[in-house]
Tab-separated table of C-alpha atoms in Angstrom:
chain	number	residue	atom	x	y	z
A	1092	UNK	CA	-47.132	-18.516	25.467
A	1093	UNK	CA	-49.033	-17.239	22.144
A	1094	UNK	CA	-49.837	-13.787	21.936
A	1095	UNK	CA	-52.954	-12.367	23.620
A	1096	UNK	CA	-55.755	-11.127	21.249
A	1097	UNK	CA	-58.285	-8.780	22.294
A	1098	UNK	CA	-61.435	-10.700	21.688
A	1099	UNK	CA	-64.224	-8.783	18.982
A	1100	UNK	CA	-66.967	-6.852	21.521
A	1101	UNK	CA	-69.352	-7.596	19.302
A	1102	UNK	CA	-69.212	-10.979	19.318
A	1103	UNK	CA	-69.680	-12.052	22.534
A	1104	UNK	CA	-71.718	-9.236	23.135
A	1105	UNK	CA	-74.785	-11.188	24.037
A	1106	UNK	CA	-72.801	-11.958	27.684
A	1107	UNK	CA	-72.901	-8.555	28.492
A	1108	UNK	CA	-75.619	-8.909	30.621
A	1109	UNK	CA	-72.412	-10.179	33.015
A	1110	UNK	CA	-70.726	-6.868	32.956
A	1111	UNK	CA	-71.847	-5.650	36.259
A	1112	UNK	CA	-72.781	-8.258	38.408
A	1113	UNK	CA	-71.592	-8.651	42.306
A	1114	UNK	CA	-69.747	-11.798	41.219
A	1115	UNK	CA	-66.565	-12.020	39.718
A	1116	UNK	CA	-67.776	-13.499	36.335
A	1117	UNK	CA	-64.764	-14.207	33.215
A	1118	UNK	CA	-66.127	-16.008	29.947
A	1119	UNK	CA	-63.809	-18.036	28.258
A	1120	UNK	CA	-63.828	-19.026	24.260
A	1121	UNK	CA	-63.371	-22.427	22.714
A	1122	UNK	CA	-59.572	-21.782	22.672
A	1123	UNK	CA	-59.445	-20.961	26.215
A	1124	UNK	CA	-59.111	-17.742	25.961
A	1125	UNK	CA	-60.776	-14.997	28.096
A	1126	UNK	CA	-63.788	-12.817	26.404
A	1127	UNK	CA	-65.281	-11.255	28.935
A	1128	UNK	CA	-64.112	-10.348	32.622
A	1129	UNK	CA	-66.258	-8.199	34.365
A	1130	UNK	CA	-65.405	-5.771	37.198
A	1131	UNK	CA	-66.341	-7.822	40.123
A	1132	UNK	CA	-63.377	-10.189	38.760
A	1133	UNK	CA	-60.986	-6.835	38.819
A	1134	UNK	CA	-62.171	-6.405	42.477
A	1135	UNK	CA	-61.521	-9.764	43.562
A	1136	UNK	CA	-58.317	-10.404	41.448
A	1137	UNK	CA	-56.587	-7.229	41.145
A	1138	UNK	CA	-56.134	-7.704	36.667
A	1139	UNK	CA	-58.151	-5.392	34.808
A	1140	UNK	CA	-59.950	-6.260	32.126
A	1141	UNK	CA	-57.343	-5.108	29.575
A	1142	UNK	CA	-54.650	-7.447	31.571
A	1143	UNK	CA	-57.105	-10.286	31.041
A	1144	UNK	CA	-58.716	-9.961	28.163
A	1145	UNK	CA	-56.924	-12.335	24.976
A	1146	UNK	CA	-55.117	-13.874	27.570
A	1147	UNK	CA	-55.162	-17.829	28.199
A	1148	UNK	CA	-57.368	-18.624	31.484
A	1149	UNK	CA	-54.586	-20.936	32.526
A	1150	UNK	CA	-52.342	-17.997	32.725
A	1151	UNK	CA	-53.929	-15.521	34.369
A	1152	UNK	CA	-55.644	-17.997	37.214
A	1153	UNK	CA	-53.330	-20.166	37.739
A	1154	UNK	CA	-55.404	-22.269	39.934
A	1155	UNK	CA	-54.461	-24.994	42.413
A	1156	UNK	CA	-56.231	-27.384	44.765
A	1157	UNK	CA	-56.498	-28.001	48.319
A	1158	UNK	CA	-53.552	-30.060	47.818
A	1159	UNK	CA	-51.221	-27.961	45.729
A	1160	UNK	CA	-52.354	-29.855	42.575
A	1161	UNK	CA	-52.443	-27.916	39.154
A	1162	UNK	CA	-56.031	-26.928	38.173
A	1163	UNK	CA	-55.044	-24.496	35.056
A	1164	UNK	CA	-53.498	-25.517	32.454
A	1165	UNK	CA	-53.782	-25.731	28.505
A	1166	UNK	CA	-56.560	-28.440	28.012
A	1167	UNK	CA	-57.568	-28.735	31.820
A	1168	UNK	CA	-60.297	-30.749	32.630
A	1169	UNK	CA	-62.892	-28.187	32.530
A	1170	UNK	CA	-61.755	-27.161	28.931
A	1171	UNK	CA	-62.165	-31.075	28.499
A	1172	UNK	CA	-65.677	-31.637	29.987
A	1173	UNK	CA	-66.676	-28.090	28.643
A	1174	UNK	CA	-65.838	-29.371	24.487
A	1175	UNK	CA	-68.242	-32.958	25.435
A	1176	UNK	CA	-70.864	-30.334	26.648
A	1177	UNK	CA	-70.506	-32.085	30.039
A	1178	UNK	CA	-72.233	-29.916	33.123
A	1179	UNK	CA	-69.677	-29.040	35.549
A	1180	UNK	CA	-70.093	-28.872	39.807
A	1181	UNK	CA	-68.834	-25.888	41.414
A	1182	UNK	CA	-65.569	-26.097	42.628
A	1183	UNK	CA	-63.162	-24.390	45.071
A	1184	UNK	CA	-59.324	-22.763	43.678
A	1185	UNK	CA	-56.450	-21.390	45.739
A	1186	UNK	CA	-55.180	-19.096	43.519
A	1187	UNK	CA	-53.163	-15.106	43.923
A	1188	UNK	CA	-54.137	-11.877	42.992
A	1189	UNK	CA	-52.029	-9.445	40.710
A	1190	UNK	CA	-50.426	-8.401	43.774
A	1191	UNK	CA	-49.478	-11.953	44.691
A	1192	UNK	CA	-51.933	-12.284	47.798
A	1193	UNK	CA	-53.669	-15.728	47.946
A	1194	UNK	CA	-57.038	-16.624	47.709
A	1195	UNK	CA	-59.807	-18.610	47.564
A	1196	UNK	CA	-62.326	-18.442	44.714
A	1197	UNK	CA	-65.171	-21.103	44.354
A	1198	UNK	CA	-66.309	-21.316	40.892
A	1199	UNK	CA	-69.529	-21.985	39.265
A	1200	UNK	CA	-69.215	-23.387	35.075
A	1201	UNK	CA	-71.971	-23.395	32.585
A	1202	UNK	CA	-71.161	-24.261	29.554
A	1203	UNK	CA	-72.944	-21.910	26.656
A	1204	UNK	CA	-73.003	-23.949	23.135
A	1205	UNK	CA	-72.557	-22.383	19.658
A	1206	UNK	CA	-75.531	-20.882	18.717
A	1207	UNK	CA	-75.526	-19.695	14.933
A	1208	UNK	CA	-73.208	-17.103	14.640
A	1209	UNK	CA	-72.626	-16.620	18.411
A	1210	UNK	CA	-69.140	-18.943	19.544
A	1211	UNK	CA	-69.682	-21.362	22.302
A	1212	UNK	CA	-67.693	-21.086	24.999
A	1213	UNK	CA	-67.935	-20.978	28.793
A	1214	UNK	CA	-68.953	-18.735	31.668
A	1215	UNK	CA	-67.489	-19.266	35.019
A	1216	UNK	CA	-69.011	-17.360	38.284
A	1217	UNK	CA	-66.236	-16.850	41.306
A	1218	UNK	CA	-66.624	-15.954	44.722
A	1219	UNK	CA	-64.156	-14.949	47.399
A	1220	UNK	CA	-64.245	-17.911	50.376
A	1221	UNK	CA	-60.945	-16.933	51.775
A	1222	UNK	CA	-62.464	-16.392	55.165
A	1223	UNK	CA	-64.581	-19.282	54.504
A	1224	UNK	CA	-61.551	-21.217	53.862
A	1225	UNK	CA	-60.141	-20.718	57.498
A	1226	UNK	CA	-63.009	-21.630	59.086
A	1227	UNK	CA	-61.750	-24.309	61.692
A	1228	UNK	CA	-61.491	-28.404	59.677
A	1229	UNK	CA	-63.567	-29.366	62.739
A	1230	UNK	CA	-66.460	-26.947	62.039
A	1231	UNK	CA	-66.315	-27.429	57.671
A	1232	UNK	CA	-66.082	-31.678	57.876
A	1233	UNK	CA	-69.741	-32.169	58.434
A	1234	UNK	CA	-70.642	-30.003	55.328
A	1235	UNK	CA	-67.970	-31.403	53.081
A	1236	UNK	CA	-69.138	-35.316	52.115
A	1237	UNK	CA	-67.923	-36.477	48.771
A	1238	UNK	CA	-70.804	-36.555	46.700
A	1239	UNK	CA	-70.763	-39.027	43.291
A	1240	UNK	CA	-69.459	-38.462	40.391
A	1241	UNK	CA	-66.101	-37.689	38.248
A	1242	UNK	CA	-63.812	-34.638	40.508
A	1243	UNK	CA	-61.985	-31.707	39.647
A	1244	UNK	CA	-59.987	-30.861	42.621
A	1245	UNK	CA	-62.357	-31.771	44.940
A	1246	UNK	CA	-65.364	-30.970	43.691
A	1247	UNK	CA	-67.817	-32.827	41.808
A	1248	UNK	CA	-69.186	-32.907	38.398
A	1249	UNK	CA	-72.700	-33.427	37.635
A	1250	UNK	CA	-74.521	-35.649	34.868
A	1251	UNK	CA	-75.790	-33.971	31.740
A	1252	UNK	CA	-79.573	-32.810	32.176
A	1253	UNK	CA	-82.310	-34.651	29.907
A	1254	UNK	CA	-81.890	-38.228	31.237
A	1255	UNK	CA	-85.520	-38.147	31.794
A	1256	UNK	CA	-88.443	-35.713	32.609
A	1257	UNK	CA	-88.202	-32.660	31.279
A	1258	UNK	CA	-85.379	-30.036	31.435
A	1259	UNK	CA	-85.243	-26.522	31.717
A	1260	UNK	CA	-86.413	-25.478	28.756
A	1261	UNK	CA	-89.809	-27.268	29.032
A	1262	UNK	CA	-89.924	-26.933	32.474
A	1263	UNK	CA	-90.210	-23.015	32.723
A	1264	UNK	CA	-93.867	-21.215	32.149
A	1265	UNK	CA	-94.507	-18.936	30.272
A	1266	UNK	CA	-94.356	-16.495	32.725
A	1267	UNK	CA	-91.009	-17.899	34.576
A	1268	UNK	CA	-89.226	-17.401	31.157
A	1269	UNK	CA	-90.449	-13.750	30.787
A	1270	UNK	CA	-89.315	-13.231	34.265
A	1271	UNK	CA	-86.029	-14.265	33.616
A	1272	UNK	CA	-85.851	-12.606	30.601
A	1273	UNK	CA	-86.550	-9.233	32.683
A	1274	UNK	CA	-83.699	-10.661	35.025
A	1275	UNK	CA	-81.527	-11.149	32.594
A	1276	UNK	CA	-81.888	-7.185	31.388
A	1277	UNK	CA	-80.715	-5.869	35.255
A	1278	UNK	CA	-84.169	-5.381	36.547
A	1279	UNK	CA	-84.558	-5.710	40.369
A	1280	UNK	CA	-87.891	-7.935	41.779
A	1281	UNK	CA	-89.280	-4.270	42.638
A	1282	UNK	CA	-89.316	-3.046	39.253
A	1283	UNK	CA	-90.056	-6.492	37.648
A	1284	UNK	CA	-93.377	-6.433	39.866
A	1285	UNK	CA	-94.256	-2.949	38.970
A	1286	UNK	CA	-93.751	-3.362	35.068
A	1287	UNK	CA	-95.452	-6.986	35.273
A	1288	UNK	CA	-98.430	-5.311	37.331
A	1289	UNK	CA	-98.126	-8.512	40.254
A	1290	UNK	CA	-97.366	-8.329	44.163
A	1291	UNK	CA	-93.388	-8.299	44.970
A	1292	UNK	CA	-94.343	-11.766	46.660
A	1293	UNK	CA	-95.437	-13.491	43.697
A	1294	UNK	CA	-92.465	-11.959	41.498
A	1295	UNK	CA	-90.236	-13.816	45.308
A	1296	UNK	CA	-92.224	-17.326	44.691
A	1297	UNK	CA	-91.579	-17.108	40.628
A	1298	UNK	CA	-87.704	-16.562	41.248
A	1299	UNK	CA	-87.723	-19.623	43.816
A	1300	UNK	CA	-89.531	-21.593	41.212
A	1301	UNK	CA	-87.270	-20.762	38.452
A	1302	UNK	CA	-83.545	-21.217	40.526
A	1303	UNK	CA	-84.805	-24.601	41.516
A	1304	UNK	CA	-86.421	-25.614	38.387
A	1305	UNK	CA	-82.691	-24.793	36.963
A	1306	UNK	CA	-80.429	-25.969	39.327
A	1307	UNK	CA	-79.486	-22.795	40.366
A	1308	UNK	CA	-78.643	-20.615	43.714
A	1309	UNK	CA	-78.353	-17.058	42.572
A	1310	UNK	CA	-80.069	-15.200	39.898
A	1311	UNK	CA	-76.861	-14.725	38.209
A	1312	UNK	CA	-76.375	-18.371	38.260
A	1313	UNK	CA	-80.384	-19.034	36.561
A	1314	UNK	CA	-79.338	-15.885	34.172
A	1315	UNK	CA	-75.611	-18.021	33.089
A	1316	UNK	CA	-77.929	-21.343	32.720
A	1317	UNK	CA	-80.273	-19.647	31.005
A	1318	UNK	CA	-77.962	-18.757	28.227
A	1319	UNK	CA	-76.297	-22.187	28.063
A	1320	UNK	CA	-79.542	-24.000	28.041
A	1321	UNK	CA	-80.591	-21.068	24.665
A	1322	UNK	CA	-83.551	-19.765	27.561
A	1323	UNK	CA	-82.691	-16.123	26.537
């Protein structure tokens, strides 16, 4: 295993927008190794950010699938899809915290391109669905059809955006985007509808508009999309 190099702050600083979010959130750079790893990832996990950071992503998640199947590993297939710029489903992981407890993560990808002289890399979004996870098979089978498309240990990935229509980027008024920009800088809907002057409901209806106009389910995801799709 090479040796682990703490990543420069200051250039990946434009993800710090990550740093305190619910979600466990880890960035990883072109040479899979992690950048960022915020403290909802400590919480989750049990590593700190100074066990994780300059460390290979393989090597600290060690990630399997519902059948015991290796997810991590040098030149998985999310470092694969992620260098073809390839959107990649959410997925679940059965993996163990520092202290060697299991659990189960799901994981949200978006890839974020070079951009000048920011690196490209990618941001991945975890959850804990542990207790999720032993739900009863009986109850979780009707929510759990395949849907198309190529797999990574059991989960789909999605075609790149831009087939046809527009995407996100044209999509988004003028208003959406300054919205999310507001997001993106840890504002709540409260204060974004007091410094925007508008009711809390209309701030409610622009956030709707802008998580399904990108694909996303959270405002941390639209915020992580944002930055992939150069939004912010």
């Amino acid at each position: 295993m090479g040796k682990a190099r703490a990543p420069r702050s200051d250039t990946w600083g434009h993800l710090r927008v990550f740093a305190n979010t619910q979600d466990g959130v880890f960035a990883v750079d072109q040479g899979g190794r992690i950048v960022l790893w915020n403290k909802a990832a400590t919480r989750i996990l049990g590593f700190d950010a100074d066990e994780a950071l300059g460390r290979r992503c393989c090597d600290v998640m060690r990630g399997l699938d519902v059948s015991g199947n290796l997810l991590c590993y040098p030149g998985c297939q999310v470092m694969v899809l992620s260098a073809r710029e390839q959107p990649i489903h959410h997925f679940d992981m059965r993996t163990r915290r520092k202290d060697g407890q299991e659990v189960w993560v799901n994981i949200s990808t978006v890839i974020i391109p070079a951009d000048g002289d920011q690196p490209g890399g990618t941001v991945h979004l975890f959850r804990d669905i542990t207790q999720e996870r032993h739900v009863p098979g009986w109850i979780k089978r009707g929510a759990e059809a395949p849907a198309e498309g190529a797999r990574i240990g059991g989960a789909e990935t999605v075609p790149s955006p831009g087939g046809g229509g527009k995407g996100p980027a044209e999509s988004l008024t003028a208003r959406e985007r300054e919205i999310l920009r507001l997001i993106a800088g840890g504002l709540t809907s409260s204060a974004i509808a007091d410094k925007l002057c508008i009711s809390h409901t209309t701030v409610r209806n622009h956030i709707q508009h802008i998580l399904a106009k990108l694909g996303a389910h959270s405002r941390l995801e639209a915020v992580t999309v944002a930055f992939g799709q150069h939004l912010l």
